[in-house]
Amino acid sequence: PYSVFGHVMDLPCPDMPTSSPTPPQPTRNPVTPPPSTSPVTEPPMTPAPIIAGVTLSPIPPTMMPTLTPTISSVPSASPTTQSPTSSPIVPMRAYIVSIFRNAPERDMTSREIEKFLEITTEFLRRHTQSSMVIEGVEIWHQKLTLADAKEGSVTWEEEEEEEEEEDGEAEQEDLNVFPDDEGEQTTDMSMSPSIRRRLNDKKNFSKGQLKHEQKVEVPKVTAVEITLIIKISVSTLPENLLGNMAAVAMNENQVELLSLLNEQAAFYTYFKHMDGIQSNSVDFVTKAPT
């Protein structure tokens, strides 16, 4: 046979196709496994880059959805979140120093301090609620001191009163005879009642004046001096007047505060004999001594 390029047997391609195919015959059943219901490839682990203003495309699910939710639970009657906390605003502080008269010669115990703060806090909230909101009261320091046994600061010696009574008769004898307008001696029997009253008033005035000039030192009793820190969250007053407001409330209503403390005498004997309060405000407190 001949071709365009010459004799077929002389061409450079000596391999001639055979009559039978060399690959295997196709079979009736496929050799590949049937397709599965779930994907065999894992989802990509690298997240897509975050671009501002562009919404990310949803990630294809890796599991088939179920008929019932697998994470949700039965709703509860009360919320599971925590209750709201107090404001993080730092409260204002006021400082007062109070002296409680007629206290035992010892410091308060932890239980007595707890009861004292409970009563004092409620007392101050009740009497200052129109001007400030008190969050709490703390004791910064307590120490023993001395105070007057009784308000008034002036007492009289009983011995001086007895001596004045003994000398009363001798003074009365001197007043029985006195010169009249003409220089003659006149006895009290011949005096008019108005003159005798004037002389007695003059004598009593002289004795009373002498009595007031003879003062003695007032006896002292044990007292406790307590430095209080008052924490205030809201107030309509300037910050430098908050301590004055609390001190005035304690001084003007000390009878009420003392009665509240004395009522606890059955369980807290420290407050049993307290009978006076004197409070003053201070601008700041120093480190409490140890």
XYZ file of C-alpha atoms in Angstrom:
290
model
C 0.000 0.000 0.000
C 0.994 3.516 -0.698
C 0.287 6.804 1.087
C 0.848 10.433 0.384
C 4.208 10.152 2.117
C 5.353 7.059 0.328
C 5.241 3.314 0.809
C 3.513 2.448 4.000
C 6.119 -0.085 5.035
C 8.837 2.525 4.631
C 7.227 5.119 6.981
C 9.033 5.788 10.336
C 6.071 4.549 12.445
C 6.326 0.790 12.347
C 3.677 0.192 15.132
C 0.394 -0.424 13.523
C -2.913 -0.533 15.356
C -4.187 -3.969 16.135
C -7.667 -5.177 15.615
C -8.418 -5.707 19.333
C -8.387 -2.841 21.906
C -5.754 -2.966 24.587
C -7.743 -1.381 27.548
C -10.033 -3.724 29.484
C -13.634 -4.033 28.572
C -16.090 -2.039 30.656
C -17.837 -3.901 33.464
C -21.523 -3.870 34.321
C -21.153 -2.490 37.869
C -19.252 0.749 38.614
C -16.083 0.363 40.617
C -16.476 3.713 42.425
C -18.310 3.712 45.830
C -21.786 5.187 45.951
C -22.089 8.855 47.124
C -22.477 9.416 50.892
C -25.150 11.498 52.612
C -22.597 13.656 54.442
C -19.636 15.505 53.011
C -16.330 13.778 53.381
C -14.237 16.932 53.278
C -13.791 19.067 56.386
C -14.749 22.733 56.355
C -11.918 25.226 56.035
C -10.395 26.135 59.403
C -8.916 29.445 58.346
C -11.483 32.235 58.974
C -12.111 34.757 56.302
C -10.395 38.128 56.781
C -12.492 40.789 58.490
C -13.040 43.825 56.267
C -14.684 46.942 57.654
C -18.124 47.522 56.159
C -18.321 44.091 54.509
C -20.586 41.341 55.838
C -18.924 37.945 55.978
C -20.415 35.110 53.995
C -22.041 32.367 56.066
C -20.008 29.240 56.721
C -21.661 26.116 55.323
C -22.993 23.796 58.038
C -21.020 20.658 58.836
C -23.925 18.800 60.406
C -27.430 18.146 59.232
C -30.098 20.119 61.128
C -32.244 18.184 63.573
C -35.952 18.432 64.161
C -35.618 19.482 67.828
C -33.130 22.018 69.213
C -30.141 20.477 70.916
C -28.953 23.504 72.977
C -31.999 25.434 74.177
C -33.549 24.667 77.580
C -36.893 25.177 79.253
C -37.398 28.854 80.184
C -37.100 29.570 83.916
C -39.462 31.666 86.032
C -36.740 34.087 87.162
C -33.932 35.629 85.137
C -30.621 33.821 85.289
C -28.540 36.995 85.099
C -27.217 38.573 88.283
C -28.967 41.463 89.943
C -27.696 44.929 89.000
C -24.765 46.110 91.062
C -24.346 49.490 92.713
C -22.998 52.448 90.811
C -19.227 52.382 90.305
C -19.082 56.089 91.218
C -16.721 56.685 94.130
C -18.808 58.073 97.047
C -18.048 61.317 98.807
C -16.700 61.091 102.349
C -17.399 63.100 105.481
C -15.535 62.783 108.774
C -16.880 63.437 112.264
C -15.482 62.880 115.760
C -18.088 61.986 118.408
C -17.568 61.703 122.165
C -19.992 59.367 123.946
C -20.012 60.138 127.671
C -20.194 57.544 130.459
C -18.733 54.596 128.571
C -16.897 51.591 130.073
C -13.132 51.732 130.395
C -12.503 49.496 127.372
C -12.885 49.449 123.599
C -15.944 48.087 121.853
C -15.869 44.476 120.709
C -16.560 43.437 117.105
C -20.220 42.612 117.905
C -20.698 45.940 119.675
C -19.123 47.799 116.756
C -21.469 46.045 114.331
C -24.543 47.010 116.380
C -23.271 50.571 116.885
C -22.786 51.077 113.142
C -26.199 49.599 112.380
C -27.967 52.005 114.768
C -25.884 55.043 113.780
C -26.323 54.453 110.033
C -30.109 54.192 110.255
C -30.227 57.228 112.562
C -28.186 59.407 110.197
C -30.137 58.275 107.129
C -33.406 59.220 108.814
C -32.270 62.703 109.857
C -30.273 63.641 106.716
C -32.328 62.063 103.936
C -33.511 65.454 102.690
C -29.930 66.591 101.964
C -27.851 63.478 101.287
C -27.965 59.748 100.549
C -25.735 57.792 102.942
C -24.339 54.501 101.656
C -22.691 53.452 104.906
C -20.742 54.435 108.021
C -17.364 53.093 109.151
C -15.381 53.444 112.375
C -11.918 54.791 111.648
C -10.638 54.892 115.237
C -11.834 54.700 118.840
C -10.046 55.686 122.018
C -10.864 56.359 125.686
C -10.963 59.918 127.006
C -12.499 61.963 129.831
C -15.593 64.154 129.782
C -17.562 66.253 132.277
C -19.764 64.125 134.469
C -22.684 66.488 133.943
C -23.406 69.278 131.516
C -23.412 72.779 133.006
C -19.717 72.800 134.021
C -20.376 74.606 137.361
C -21.147 72.908 140.709
C -21.086 74.259 144.230
C -19.345 72.848 147.305
C -21.707 71.693 149.999
C -19.321 72.840 152.709
C -19.440 76.433 151.461
C -23.234 76.408 151.545
C -23.229 75.176 155.144
C -20.748 77.862 156.185
C -22.890 80.546 154.573
C -25.939 79.325 156.482
C -24.012 79.409 159.789
C -22.847 82.941 159.136
C -26.366 84.030 158.241
C -27.377 84.751 161.838
C -24.317 86.934 162.513
C -24.947 88.936 159.346
C -28.591 89.374 160.299
C -27.588 90.878 163.673
C -25.398 93.436 161.919
C -28.325 94.429 159.745
C -30.740 94.812 162.646
C -29.346 98.317 163.415
C -28.553 100.752 160.599
C -28.322 104.606 160.305
C -31.378 106.422 159.040
C -31.384 109.600 156.929
C -30.715 111.816 159.985
C -27.783 109.726 161.222
C -29.657 108.065 164.107
C -29.589 104.329 164.717
C -32.853 102.567 163.872
C -33.701 98.936 164.636
C -35.375 96.619 162.158
C -38.522 96.610 164.278
C -39.042 100.265 163.403
C -38.305 99.766 159.676
C -41.018 99.706 157.122
C -41.640 96.368 155.322
C -40.372 97.735 152.005
C -37.016 98.720 153.545
C -36.583 95.317 155.140
C -37.282 93.615 151.793
C -34.666 95.760 150.075
C -32.084 94.877 152.712
C -32.832 91.151 152.434
C -32.613 91.295 148.646
C -29.261 93.046 148.909
C -27.986 90.436 151.320
C -29.161 87.541 149.126
C -27.612 89.158 146.041
C -24.251 89.467 147.823
C -24.360 85.852 148.931
C -25.320 84.631 145.443
C -22.560 86.654 143.787
C -20.015 85.193 146.193
C -21.397 81.743 145.498
C -20.914 82.078 141.723
C -17.368 83.319 142.150
C -16.410 80.219 144.138
C -16.322 77.559 141.386
C -14.877 74.108 141.724
C -13.550 71.684 139.132
C -16.206 69.494 137.529
C -15.759 65.744 138.163
C -14.764 63.688 135.129
C -16.107 60.386 133.813
C -14.818 57.946 131.215
C -15.914 58.561 127.636
C -15.123 57.044 124.259
C -14.028 59.168 121.294
C -15.068 57.604 117.984
C -13.933 58.838 114.570
C -16.552 58.023 111.918
C -16.262 57.978 108.119
C -19.588 58.610 106.377
C -19.859 57.508 102.726
C -22.311 59.642 100.720
C -23.361 58.902 97.135
C -25.644 61.874 96.392
C -25.998 65.219 98.148
C -27.505 68.654 97.561
C -24.943 70.278 99.870
C -21.344 71.252 99.134
C -18.869 68.549 100.053
C -17.288 70.658 102.808
C -20.643 70.876 104.643
C -21.523 67.177 104.698
C -19.675 66.504 107.969
C -21.314 69.515 109.631
C -24.747 68.235 108.616
C -24.122 64.840 110.207
C -22.604 66.342 113.372
C -25.537 68.725 113.851
C -28.008 65.863 113.382
C -26.285 63.859 116.142
C -26.052 66.816 118.550
C -29.623 68.048 118.110
C -31.151 64.554 118.298
C -28.801 62.992 120.833
C -31.690 62.012 123.135
C -33.130 59.815 120.383
C -29.754 58.278 119.518
C -28.961 57.599 123.197
C -32.334 55.936 123.718
C -31.680 53.661 120.718
C -28.311 52.680 122.183
C -29.615 52.253 125.749
C -32.335 49.902 124.479
C -29.611 47.415 123.552
C -28.285 47.253 127.143
C -29.726 43.765 127.680
C -27.415 42.302 125.023
C -24.768 45.035 124.689
C -23.827 46.373 128.110
C -21.373 48.849 126.573
C -24.240 51.266 125.793
C -26.051 50.898 129.123
C -24.944 54.111 130.902
C -24.209 56.444 127.978
C -25.825 59.804 128.737
C -24.300 62.405 126.424
C -22.982 62.980 122.878
C -20.760 65.733 121.500
C -19.954 65.606 117.757
C -17.739 67.779 115.583
C -16.762 67.552 111.923
C -13.145 67.382 110.730
C -11.731 68.005 107.274
C -9.655 64.834 107.039
C -8.356 61.906 109.078
C -4.844 60.625 109.457
C -3.695 57.037 109.693
C -5.193 55.426 112.782
C -2.620 54.575 115.497
C -1.981 50.887 116.119
